[in-house]
Amino acid sequence: MIMNNGSVRYLIFFQYLGTKYSGVMKAPPHQAVKGVQNYLEDAVRSLKPVNEVSLSISSRTDTGVHALGNSAHFDLQRQNGKPPFAEEVLVDALNFHLRPEPIRITRAYRVPGGFHARFRAVSRTYVYRLATGITHHSCTPLTDANLCWGLRHIDLDVGAMRDAAALLVGTHNFSSFRALNSETPFKDPVKTLEKASLELGDAFVHKHFHRDIQFWELTFKSRSFLYKQVRRMTGALVAVGQGQMSVSGVKELLEAQDSQAYPHNLTSPPEGLFLTRVEYHQSEGQRGRSKGSQ
């Protein structure tokens, strides 16, 4: 796995709380608020490699969105012909240089020189956390501040939300659920959503914080997603749960295949969204194991 120039390619998995960052992608030098990638690349540079440092992130997340299992690859060549870092040593060294940022490397693997973290990923899983019974933002427990979407009403029509979520599973044109950006003309809106589920969530505060707050988790899994697709799907499903949209309304929205058909101010906020897992084929896993975020 050592390339001709003596460098080694590593695949890393990492976590972050996205509240203070411009997103995961690198921000330009003139921008005051940096991206997670800026700090990751600075940490790699602190290891004093011979080569120029450049990370390729597998999954883009926006400002305020968190990750428990994003991934990236980069090449590293040590000075004076030193042997490559062992994977465990690399994890510890990068985490040392990332302090005190809320960014953590969880695992590292040496991979072939042709491996690409983004294009070799076979699935990505996102979880969106909802908290019902939050009548004011100050009601959100500190342990969950900026880590969930607080909804005023305690009751959600869970059955209707699950029926609507089931309509999204499968291969569809998801144009209605994507926000427009500069990449829109180049992105195929047809995606295969493997999973869209709603389950009861949990939180540390349930045992210690005596308020009528209920946590829910929406889980979405696909090989890839369109820009803000998960947050738009979440917003529509919550609208169904609150009686603001019917299940058939979600079906009609999906069939419209038009981003302009999506109602204004319905997109869910970023703080409840977590990228929880990026997976690769077993053949590309370490010691025959499939790589994920756990």
PDB file of C-alpha atoms in Angstrom:
ATOM      1  CA  MET A   1       0.000   0.000   0.000  1.00  0.00           C
ATOM      2  CA  ILE A   2       3.037   2.255  -0.130  1.00  0.00           C
ATOM      3  CA  MET A   3       2.968   4.252  -3.365  1.00  0.00           C
ATOM      4  CA  ASN A   4       5.965   4.855  -5.616  1.00  0.00           C
ATOM      5  CA  ASN A   5       6.715   8.212  -4.020  1.00  0.00           C
ATOM      6  CA  GLY A   6       6.783   6.669  -0.555  1.00  0.00           C
ATOM      7  CA  SER A   7       3.428   8.068   0.555  1.00  0.00           C
ATOM      8  CA  VAL A   8       0.601   6.057   2.086  1.00  0.00           C
ATOM      9  CA  ARG A   9      -3.120   6.649   1.634  1.00  0.00           C
ATOM     10  CA  TYR A  10      -5.242   6.544   4.759  1.00  0.00           C
ATOM     11  CA  LEU A  11      -8.999   6.346   5.196  1.00  0.00           C
ATOM     12  CA  ILE A  12     -10.134   8.004   8.416  1.00  0.00           C
ATOM     13  CA  PHE A  13     -13.494   8.097  10.157  1.00  0.00           C
ATOM     14  CA  PHE A  14     -14.260  11.131  12.273  1.00  0.00           C
ATOM     15  CA  GLN A  15     -16.897  12.806  14.427  1.00  0.00           C
ATOM     16  CA  TYR A  16     -17.722  16.447  15.000  1.00  0.00           C
ATOM     17  CA  LEU A  17     -20.290  18.776  16.470  1.00  0.00           C
ATOM     18  CA  GLY A  18     -21.067  21.099  13.590  1.00  0.00           C
ATOM     19  CA  THR A  19     -22.502  24.068  15.494  1.00  0.00           C
ATOM     20  CA  LYS A  20     -19.429  26.314  15.310  1.00  0.00           C
ATOM     21  CA  TYR A  21     -18.249  25.399  11.800  1.00  0.00           C
ATOM     22  CA  SER A  22     -19.175  26.610   8.323  1.00  0.00           C
ATOM     23  CA  GLY A  23     -19.775  22.972   7.395  1.00  0.00           C
ATOM     24  CA  VAL A  24     -17.453  20.023   6.915  1.00  0.00           C
ATOM     25  CA  MET A  25     -15.844  21.329   3.719  1.00  0.00           C
ATOM     26  CA  LYS A  26     -12.819  23.597   3.784  1.00  0.00           C
ATOM     27  CA  ALA A  27     -13.537  27.324   3.995  1.00  0.00           C
ATOM     28  CA  PRO A  28     -11.398  29.815   2.004  1.00  0.00           C
ATOM     29  CA  PRO A  29      -8.619  31.683   3.863  1.00  0.00           C
ATOM     30  CA  HIS A  30     -10.524  34.988   3.970  1.00  0.00           C
ATOM     31  CA  GLN A  31     -13.535  33.415   5.712  1.00  0.00           C
ATOM     32  CA  ALA A  32     -13.586  33.894   9.485  1.00  0.00           C
ATOM     33  CA  VAL A  33     -15.603  30.769  10.295  1.00  0.00           C
ATOM     34  CA  LYS A  34     -13.732  27.661   9.209  1.00  0.00           C
ATOM     35  CA  GLY A  35     -14.883  24.239   8.103  1.00  0.00           C
ATOM     36  CA  VAL A  36     -14.067  20.944   9.793  1.00  0.00           C
ATOM     37  CA  GLN A  37     -11.734  20.106   6.908  1.00  0.00           C
ATOM     38  CA  ASN A  38      -9.563  23.139   7.735  1.00  0.00           C
ATOM     39  CA  TYR A  39      -8.860  21.738  11.189  1.00  0.00           C
ATOM     40  CA  LEU A  40      -8.345  18.178   9.942  1.00  0.00           C
ATOM     41  CA  GLU A  41      -5.785  19.311   7.371  1.00  0.00           C
ATOM     42  CA  ASP A  42      -4.011  21.461   9.956  1.00  0.00           C
ATOM     43  CA  ALA A  43      -3.761  18.399  12.216  1.00  0.00           C
ATOM     44  CA  VAL A  44      -2.236  16.333   9.400  1.00  0.00           C
ATOM     45  CA  ARG A  45       0.244  19.158   8.651  1.00  0.00           C
ATOM     46  CA  SER A  46       1.280  19.087  12.293  1.00  0.00           C
ATOM     47  CA  LEU A  47       2.717  15.619  11.591  1.00  0.00           C
ATOM     48  CA  LYS A  48       5.176  17.369   9.235  1.00  0.00           C
ATOM     49  CA  PRO A  49       4.663  15.271   6.101  1.00  0.00           C
ATOM     50  CA  VAL A  50       6.797  15.775   2.998  1.00  0.00           C
ATOM     51  CA  ASN A  51       3.791  15.975   0.675  1.00  0.00           C
ATOM     52  CA  GLU A  52       1.157  18.680   0.319  1.00  0.00           C
ATOM     53  CA  VAL A  53      -1.841  17.894   2.539  1.00  0.00           C
ATOM     54  CA  SER A  54      -5.274  17.592   0.952  1.00  0.00           C
ATOM     55  CA  LEU A  55      -8.240  15.640   2.329  1.00  0.00           C
ATOM     56  CA  SER A  56     -11.054  14.226   0.215  1.00  0.00           C
ATOM     57  CA  ILE A  57     -14.232  14.199   2.325  1.00  0.00           C
ATOM     58  CA  SER A  58     -16.763  11.453   1.609  1.00  0.00           C
ATOM     59  CA  SER A  59     -19.933  13.262   2.653  1.00  0.00           C
ATOM     60  CA  ARG A  60     -20.705  16.952   2.661  1.00  0.00           C
ATOM     61  CA  THR A  61     -22.576  18.444   5.633  1.00  0.00           C
ATOM     62  CA  ASP A  62     -23.724  22.042   6.100  1.00  0.00           C
ATOM     63  CA  THR A  63     -23.335  24.563   8.898  1.00  0.00           C
ATOM     64  CA  GLY A  64     -24.803  23.227  12.140  1.00  0.00           C
ATOM     65  CA  VAL A  65     -25.033  19.599  10.969  1.00  0.00           C
ATOM     66  CA  HIS A  66     -23.148  17.016  13.038  1.00  0.00           C
ATOM     67  CA  ALA A  67     -21.442  13.701  12.291  1.00  0.00           C
ATOM     68  CA  LEU A  68     -20.738  10.554  14.236  1.00  0.00           C
ATOM     69  CA  GLY A  69     -19.180   8.788  11.258  1.00  0.00           C
ATOM     70  CA  ASN A  70     -18.022  10.923   8.349  1.00  0.00           C
ATOM     71  CA  SER A  71     -14.951   9.741   6.442  1.00  0.00           C
ATOM     72  CA  ALA A  72     -12.124  11.063   4.306  1.00  0.00           C
ATOM     73  CA  HIS A  73      -8.913   9.939   2.662  1.00  0.00           C
ATOM     74  CA  PHE A  74      -5.522  11.599   2.363  1.00  0.00           C
ATOM     75  CA  ASP A  75      -1.948  10.743   1.428  1.00  0.00           C
ATOM     76  CA  LEU A  76       0.919  11.063   3.882  1.00  0.00           C
ATOM     77  CA  GLN A  77       4.650  10.691   3.305  1.00  0.00           C
ATOM     78  CA  ARG A  78       6.926  10.991   6.326  1.00  0.00           C
ATOM     79  CA  GLN A  79      10.240  12.808   6.311  1.00  0.00           C
ATOM     80  CA  ASN A  80      13.643  11.165   5.951  1.00  0.00           C
ATOM     81  CA  GLY A  81      12.222   7.865   4.768  1.00  0.00           C
ATOM     82  CA  LYS A  82      10.537   7.088   8.075  1.00  0.00           C
ATOM     83  CA  PRO A  83       8.059   4.187   7.967  1.00  0.00           C
ATOM     84  CA  PRO A  84       4.326   4.970   7.693  1.00  0.00           C
ATOM     85  CA  PHE A  85       2.380   5.652  10.854  1.00  0.00           C
ATOM     86  CA  ALA A  86       0.618   2.676  12.362  1.00  0.00           C
ATOM     87  CA  GLU A  87      -3.135   3.224  12.214  1.00  0.00           C
ATOM     88  CA  GLU A  88      -3.603   3.488  15.983  1.00  0.00           C
ATOM     89  CA  VAL A  89      -0.676   5.885  16.294  1.00  0.00           C
ATOM     90  CA  LEU A  90      -2.110   8.084  13.539  1.00  0.00           C
ATOM     91  CA  VAL A  91      -5.490   8.288  15.319  1.00  0.00           C
ATOM     92  CA  ASP A  92      -3.869   9.329  18.598  1.00  0.00           C
ATOM     93  CA  ALA A  93      -1.549  11.854  16.931  1.00  0.00           C
ATOM     94  CA  LEU A  94      -4.323  13.545  14.965  1.00  0.00           C
ATOM     95  CA  ASN A  95      -6.585  13.739  18.002  1.00  0.00           C
ATOM     96  CA  PHE A  96      -3.760  15.331  19.972  1.00  0.00           C
ATOM     97  CA  HIS A  97      -3.427  18.099  17.388  1.00  0.00           C
ATOM     98  CA  LEU A  98      -7.210  18.563  17.077  1.00  0.00           C
ATOM     99  CA  ARG A  99      -7.629  19.575  20.719  1.00  0.00           C
ATOM    100  CA  PRO A 100      -9.665  21.425  21.911  1.00  0.00           C
ATOM    101  CA  GLU A 101     -11.937  21.372  18.836  1.00  0.00           C
ATOM    102  CA  PRO A 102     -15.095  19.196  19.034  1.00  0.00           C
ATOM    103  CA  ILE A 103     -13.641  16.960  16.312  1.00  0.00           C
ATOM    104  CA  ARG A 104     -12.441  13.393  16.924  1.00  0.00           C
ATOM    105  CA  ILE A 105     -10.813  10.769  14.728  1.00  0.00           C
ATOM    106  CA  THR A 106     -12.346   7.398  15.580  1.00  0.00           C
ATOM    107  CA  ARG A 107     -10.478   5.027  13.247  1.00  0.00           C
ATOM    108  CA  ALA A 108      -7.873   4.985  10.489  1.00  0.00           C
ATOM    109  CA  TYR A 109      -7.047   2.397   7.827  1.00  0.00           C
ATOM    110  CA  ARG A 110      -4.313   2.144   5.226  1.00  0.00           C
ATOM    111  CA  VAL A 111      -5.967   1.743   1.828  1.00  0.00           C
ATOM    112  CA  PRO A 112      -4.740   1.302  -1.773  1.00  0.00           C
ATOM    113  CA  GLY A 113      -3.564   4.376  -3.654  1.00  0.00           C
ATOM    114  CA  GLY A 114      -6.607   4.290  -5.943  1.00  0.00           C
ATOM    115  CA  PHE A 115      -9.125   4.316  -3.106  1.00  0.00           C
ATOM    116  CA  HIS A 116     -11.491   7.307  -2.946  1.00  0.00           C
ATOM    117  CA  ALA A 117     -13.530   7.972   0.203  1.00  0.00           C
ATOM    118  CA  ARG A 118     -16.397   9.656  -1.633  1.00  0.00           C
ATOM    119  CA  PHE A 119     -16.779   7.538  -4.756  1.00  0.00           C
ATOM    120  CA  ARG A 120     -16.217   4.148  -3.101  1.00  0.00           C
ATOM    121  CA  ALA A 121     -18.887   4.699  -0.442  1.00  0.00           C
ATOM    122  CA  VAL A 122     -21.840   2.351  -0.929  1.00  0.00           C
ATOM    123  CA  SER A 123     -24.199   3.923   1.605  1.00  0.00           C
ATOM    124  CA  ARG A 124     -24.662   6.867   3.928  1.00  0.00           C
ATOM    125  CA  THR A 125     -26.992   6.928   6.919  1.00  0.00           C
ATOM    126  CA  TYR A 126     -28.404  10.069   8.505  1.00  0.00           C
ATOM    127  CA  VAL A 127     -30.383  10.337  11.727  1.00  0.00           C
ATOM    128  CA  TYR A 128     -32.531  13.370  12.481  1.00  0.00           C
ATOM    129  CA  ARG A 129     -33.355  13.907  16.176  1.00  0.00           C
ATOM    130  CA  LEU A 130     -36.673  15.476  17.173  1.00  0.00           C
ATOM    131  CA  ALA A 131     -37.677  16.599  20.675  1.00  0.00           C
ATOM    132  CA  THR A 132     -41.366  17.211  21.310  1.00  0.00           C
ATOM    133  CA  GLY A 133     -42.718  19.322  24.149  1.00  0.00           C
ATOM    134  CA  ILE A 134     -40.148  22.123  23.774  1.00  0.00           C
ATOM    135  CA  THR A 135     -42.338  25.190  24.360  1.00  0.00           C
ATOM    136  CA  HIS A 136     -39.311  27.508  24.396  1.00  0.00           C
ATOM    137  CA  HIS A 137     -35.678  26.971  23.382  1.00  0.00           C
ATOM    138  CA  SER A 138     -34.696  27.322  27.041  1.00  0.00           C
ATOM    139  CA  CYS A 139     -36.682  24.150  27.750  1.00  0.00           C
ATOM    140  CA  THR A 140     -34.164  22.092  25.785  1.00  0.00           C
ATOM    141  CA  PRO A 141     -31.829  20.312  28.219  1.00  0.00           C
ATOM    142  CA  LEU A 142     -28.267  21.619  27.979  1.00  0.00           C
ATOM    143  CA  THR A 143     -27.075  18.133  27.073  1.00  0.00           C
ATOM    144  CA  ASP A 144     -29.162  18.333  23.902  1.00  0.00           C
ATOM    145  CA  ALA A 145     -28.760  22.014  23.029  1.00  0.00           C
ATOM    146  CA  ASN A 146     -28.109  22.360  19.274  1.00  0.00           C
ATOM    147  CA  LEU A 147     -28.405  18.569  18.958  1.00  0.00           C
ATOM    148  CA  CYS A 148     -32.110  18.238  18.142  1.00  0.00           C
ATOM    149  CA  TRP A 149     -35.066  20.084  16.650  1.00  0.00           C
ATOM    150  CA  GLY A 150     -37.333  21.238  19.467  1.00  0.00           C
ATOM    151  CA  LEU A 151     -41.029  21.002  18.610  1.00  0.00           C
ATOM    152  CA  ARG A 152     -43.623  22.779  20.742  1.00  0.00           C
ATOM    153  CA  HIS A 153     -46.358  20.151  20.748  1.00  0.00           C
ATOM    154  CA  ILE A 154     -45.826  16.842  22.490  1.00  0.00           C
ATOM    155  CA  ASP A 155     -48.104  14.846  20.200  1.00  0.00           C
ATOM    156  CA  LEU A 156     -47.152  13.715  16.708  1.00  0.00           C
ATOM    157  CA  ASP A 157     -49.254  11.516  14.434  1.00  0.00           C
ATOM    158  CA  VAL A 158     -46.576   8.832  14.315  1.00  0.00           C
ATOM    159  CA  GLY A 159     -48.656   6.467  12.183  1.00  0.00           C
ATOM    160  CA  ALA A 160     -49.175   9.080   9.487  1.00  0.00           C
ATOM    161  CA  MET A 161     -45.475   9.998   9.574  1.00  0.00           C
ATOM    162  CA  ARG A 162     -44.501   6.359   9.056  1.00  0.00           C
ATOM    163  CA  ASP A 163     -46.989   6.000   6.199  1.00  0.00           C
ATOM    164  CA  ALA A 164     -45.534   9.095   4.536  1.00  0.00           C
ATOM    165  CA  ALA A 165     -41.965   7.898   5.102  1.00  0.00           C
ATOM    166  CA  ALA A 166     -42.799   4.595   3.413  1.00  0.00           C
ATOM    167  CA  LEU A 167     -43.765   6.514   0.267  1.00  0.00           C
ATOM    168  CA  LEU A 168     -40.216   7.871   0.039  1.00  0.00           C
ATOM    169  CA  VAL A 169     -38.516   4.472   0.166  1.00  0.00           C
ATOM    170  CA  GLY A 170     -37.368   3.117  -3.186  1.00  0.00           C
ATOM    171  CA  THR A 171     -36.076   4.682  -6.390  1.00  0.00           C
ATOM    172  CA  HIS A 172     -37.607   8.066  -7.161  1.00  0.00           C
ATOM    173  CA  ASN A 173     -36.903  11.416  -8.704  1.00  0.00           C
ATOM    174  CA  PHE A 174     -36.358  13.489  -5.551  1.00  0.00           C
ATOM    175  CA  SER A 175     -36.243  16.892  -7.280  1.00  0.00           C
ATOM    176  CA  SER A 176     -38.971  18.236  -4.990  1.00  0.00           C
ATOM    177  CA  PHE A 177     -36.835  17.455  -1.957  1.00  0.00           C
ATOM    178  CA  ARG A 178     -33.626  19.134  -3.039  1.00  0.00           C
ATOM    179  CA  ALA A 179     -32.629  22.733  -2.589  1.00  0.00           C
ATOM    180  CA  LEU A 180     -31.117  24.473  -5.583  1.00  0.00           C
ATOM    181  CA  ASN A 181     -27.418  25.273  -5.658  1.00  0.00           C
ATOM    182  CA  SER A 182     -24.614  25.579  -8.200  1.00  0.00           C
ATOM    183  CA  GLU A 183     -24.322  21.789  -8.498  1.00  0.00           C
ATOM    184  CA  THR A 184     -28.007  21.206  -9.287  1.00  0.00           C
ATOM    185  CA  PRO A 185     -27.601  20.966 -13.106  1.00  0.00           C
ATOM    186  CA  PHE A 186     -24.938  18.282 -12.679  1.00  0.00           C
ATOM    187  CA  LYS A 187     -26.660  16.060 -10.110  1.00  0.00           C
ATOM    188  CA  ASP A 188     -29.007  13.251 -11.080  1.00  0.00           C
ATOM    189  CA  PRO A 189     -32.174  13.717  -8.978  1.00  0.00           C
ATOM    190  CA  VAL A 190     -32.995  10.009  -9.145  1.00  0.00           C
ATOM    191  CA  LYS A 191     -31.930   8.338  -5.909  1.00  0.00           C
ATOM    192  CA  THR A 192     -32.697   5.034  -4.219  1.00  0.00           C
ATOM    193  CA  LEU A 193     -33.724   5.520  -0.604  1.00  0.00           C
ATOM    194  CA  GLU A 194     -33.110   2.237   1.195  1.00  0.00           C
ATOM    195  CA  LYS A 195     -34.581   3.274   4.524  1.00  0.00           C
ATOM    196  CA  ALA A 196     -36.854   5.967   5.958  1.00  0.00           C
ATOM    197  CA  SER A 197     -38.005   5.107   9.471  1.00  0.00           C
ATOM    198  CA  LEU A 198     -39.298   6.796  12.614  1.00  0.00           C
ATOM    199  CA  GLU A 199     -38.464   5.337  16.013  1.00  0.00           C
ATOM    200  CA  LEU A 200     -38.510   6.480  19.614  1.00  0.00           C
ATOM    201  CA  GLY A 201     -35.261   8.160  20.569  1.00  0.00           C
ATOM    202  CA  ASP A 202     -33.511   8.451  23.875  1.00  0.00           C
ATOM    203  CA  ALA A 203     -31.421  10.951  25.787  1.00  0.00           C
ATOM    204  CA  PHE A 204     -29.346  11.096  28.945  1.00  0.00           C
ATOM    205  CA  VAL A 205     -31.827  13.559  30.443  1.00  0.00           C
ATOM    206  CA  HIS A 206     -34.778  11.157  30.408  1.00  0.00           C
ATOM    207  CA  LYS A 207     -33.677   9.689  33.725  1.00  0.00           C
ATOM    208  CA  HIS A 208     -32.635  12.970  35.334  1.00  0.00           C
ATOM    209  CA  PHE A 209     -34.664  15.775  33.749  1.00  0.00           C
ATOM    210  CA  HIS A 210     -38.302  15.718  34.790  1.00  0.00           C
ATOM    211  CA  ARG A 211     -40.145  17.397  31.970  1.00  0.00           C
ATOM    212  CA  ASP A 212     -42.542  15.943  29.456  1.00  0.00           C
ATOM    213  CA  ILE A 213     -40.077  15.818  26.571  1.00  0.00           C
ATOM    214  CA  GLN A 214     -40.085  12.946  24.082  1.00  0.00           C
ATOM    215  CA  PHE A 215     -37.259  12.262  21.622  1.00  0.00           C
ATOM    216  CA  TRP A 216     -37.791  10.720  18.187  1.00  0.00           C
ATOM    217  CA  GLU A 217     -35.327   9.663  15.513  1.00  0.00           C
ATOM    218  CA  LEU A 218     -35.874   9.713  11.766  1.00  0.00           C
ATOM    219  CA  THR A 219     -33.358   7.494   9.964  1.00  0.00           C
ATOM    220  CA  PHE A 220     -32.564   7.738   6.247  1.00  0.00           C
ATOM    221  CA  LYS A 221     -30.178   5.500   4.300  1.00  0.00           C
ATOM    222  CA  SER A 222     -29.091   5.807   0.664  1.00  0.00           C
ATOM    223  CA  ARG A 223     -25.945   5.603  -1.403  1.00  0.00           C
ATOM    224  CA  SER A 224     -26.064   9.375  -1.766  1.00  0.00           C
ATOM    225  CA  PHE A 225     -28.405  12.296  -1.150  1.00  0.00           C
ATOM    226  CA  LEU A 226     -29.250  15.543  -2.907  1.00  0.00           C
ATOM    227  CA  TYR A 227     -28.516  18.963  -1.407  1.00  0.00           C
ATOM    228  CA  LYS A 228     -30.659  19.363   1.756  1.00  0.00           C
ATOM    229  CA  GLN A 229     -32.711  16.309   0.794  1.00  0.00           C
ATOM    230  CA  VAL A 230     -32.739  14.843   4.300  1.00  0.00           C
ATOM    231  CA  ARG A 231     -33.737  18.118   5.940  1.00  0.00           C
ATOM    232  CA  ARG A 232     -36.518  18.635   3.387  1.00  0.00           C
ATOM    233  CA  MET A 233     -37.839  15.096   3.821  1.00  0.00           C
ATOM    234  CA  THR A 234     -37.743  15.589   7.589  1.00  0.00           C
ATOM    235  CA  GLY A 235     -39.600  18.889   7.345  1.00  0.00           C
ATOM    236  CA  ALA A 236     -42.350  17.288   5.267  1.00  0.00           C
ATOM    237  CA  LEU A 237     -42.703  14.304   7.617  1.00  0.00           C
ATOM    238  CA  VAL A 238     -42.899  16.562  10.675  1.00  0.00           C
ATOM    239  CA  ALA A 239     -45.576  18.611   8.887  1.00  0.00           C
ATOM    240  CA  VAL A 240     -47.524  15.367   8.440  1.00  0.00           C
ATOM    241  CA  GLY A 241     -47.067  14.537  12.118  1.00  0.00           C
ATOM    242  CA  GLN A 242     -48.390  17.956  13.104  1.00  0.00           C
ATOM    243  CA  GLY A 243     -51.378  17.763  10.755  1.00  0.00           C
ATOM    244  CA  GLN A 244     -50.088  20.510   8.463  1.00  0.00           C
ATOM    245  CA  MET A 245     -49.676  18.165   5.495  1.00  0.00           C
ATOM    246  CA  SER A 246     -51.458  14.951   4.552  1.00  0.00           C
ATOM    247  CA  VAL A 247     -49.812  11.674   3.604  1.00  0.00           C
ATOM    248  CA  SER A 248     -51.199  12.118   0.106  1.00  0.00           C
ATOM    249  CA  GLY A 249     -49.649  15.595   0.106  1.00  0.00           C
ATOM    250  CA  VAL A 250     -46.207  14.014   0.479  1.00  0.00           C
ATOM    251  CA  LYS A 251     -47.006  11.680  -2.413  1.00  0.00           C
ATOM    252  CA  GLU A 252     -48.069  14.616  -4.568  1.00  0.00           C
ATOM    253  CA  LEU A 253     -44.940  16.539  -3.607  1.00  0.00           C
ATOM    254  CA  LEU A 254     -42.728  13.607  -4.574  1.00  0.00           C
ATOM    255  CA  GLU A 255     -44.546  13.178  -7.886  1.00  0.00           C
ATOM    256  CA  ALA A 256     -44.251  16.893  -8.701  1.00  0.00           C
ATOM    257  CA  GLN A 257     -40.482  16.440  -9.242  1.00  0.00           C
ATOM    258  CA  ASP A 258     -40.011  20.185  -8.841  1.00  0.00           C
ATOM    259  CA  SER A 259     -37.903  21.851  -6.153  1.00  0.00           C
ATOM    260  CA  GLN A 260     -40.119  24.937  -6.420  1.00  0.00           C
ATOM    261  CA  ALA A 261     -43.117  22.838  -5.331  1.00  0.00           C
ATOM    262  CA  TYR A 262     -41.631  22.373  -1.861  1.00  0.00           C
ATOM    263  CA  PRO A 263     -43.419  24.698   0.622  1.00  0.00           C
ATOM    264  CA  HIS A 264     -41.495  27.674   1.938  1.00  0.00           C
ATOM    265  CA  ASN A 265     -40.207  27.542   5.536  1.00  0.00           C
ATOM    266  CA  LEU A 266     -40.812  23.799   5.816  1.00  0.00           C
ATOM    267  CA  THR A 267     -37.169  22.646   5.711  1.00  0.00           C
ATOM    268  CA  SER A 268     -36.031  21.358   9.094  1.00  0.00           C
ATOM    269  CA  PRO A 269     -33.179  23.231  10.842  1.00  0.00           C
ATOM    270  CA  PRO A 270     -29.648  21.795  10.656  1.00  0.00           C
ATOM    271  CA  GLU A 271     -29.009  21.189  14.349  1.00  0.00           C
ATOM    272  CA  GLY A 272     -31.014  17.953  14.601  1.00  0.00           C
ATOM    273  CA  LEU A 273     -29.176  16.219  11.759  1.00  0.00           C
ATOM    274  CA  PHE A 274     -26.374  13.686  12.237  1.00  0.00           C
ATOM    275  CA  LEU A 275     -24.414  11.770   9.608  1.00  0.00           C
ATOM    276  CA  THR A 276     -24.065   8.514  11.534  1.00  0.00           C
ATOM    277  CA  ARG A 277     -22.477   6.063   9.108  1.00  0.00           C
ATOM    278  CA  VAL A 278     -20.599   5.786   5.809  1.00  0.00           C
ATOM    279  CA  GLU A 279     -20.106   2.251   4.518  1.00  0.00           C
ATOM    280  CA  TYR A 280     -17.808   0.618   1.975  1.00  0.00           C
ATOM    281  CA  HIS A 281     -17.680  -2.820   0.327  1.00  0.00           C
ATOM    282  CA  GLN A 282     -16.208  -5.605   2.413  1.00  0.00           C
ATOM    283  CA  SER A 283     -13.459  -6.144  -0.175  1.00  0.00           C
ATOM    284  CA  GLU A 284     -12.194  -2.685   0.731  1.00  0.00           C
ATOM    285  CA  GLY A 285     -12.522  -3.244   4.462  1.00  0.00           C
ATOM    286  CA  GLN A 286      -9.737  -3.789   6.932  1.00  0.00           C
ATOM    287  CA  ARG A 287      -9.077  -7.496   7.489  1.00  0.00           C
ATOM    288  CA  GLY A 288     -12.221  -8.449   5.583  1.00  0.00           C
ATOM    289  CA  ARG A 289     -14.582  -6.373   7.724  1.00  0.00           C
ATOM    290  CA  SER A 290     -16.967  -3.844   6.239  1.00  0.00           C
ATOM    291  CA  LYS A 291     -16.059  -0.310   7.216  1.00  0.00           C
ATOM    292  CA  GLY A 292     -18.630   1.872   8.839  1.00  0.00           C
ATOM    293  CA  SER A 293     -18.793   4.583  11.411  1.00  0.00           C
ATOM    294  CA  GLN A 294     -19.153   2.540  14.567  1.00  0.00           C
TER     295      GLN A 294
END
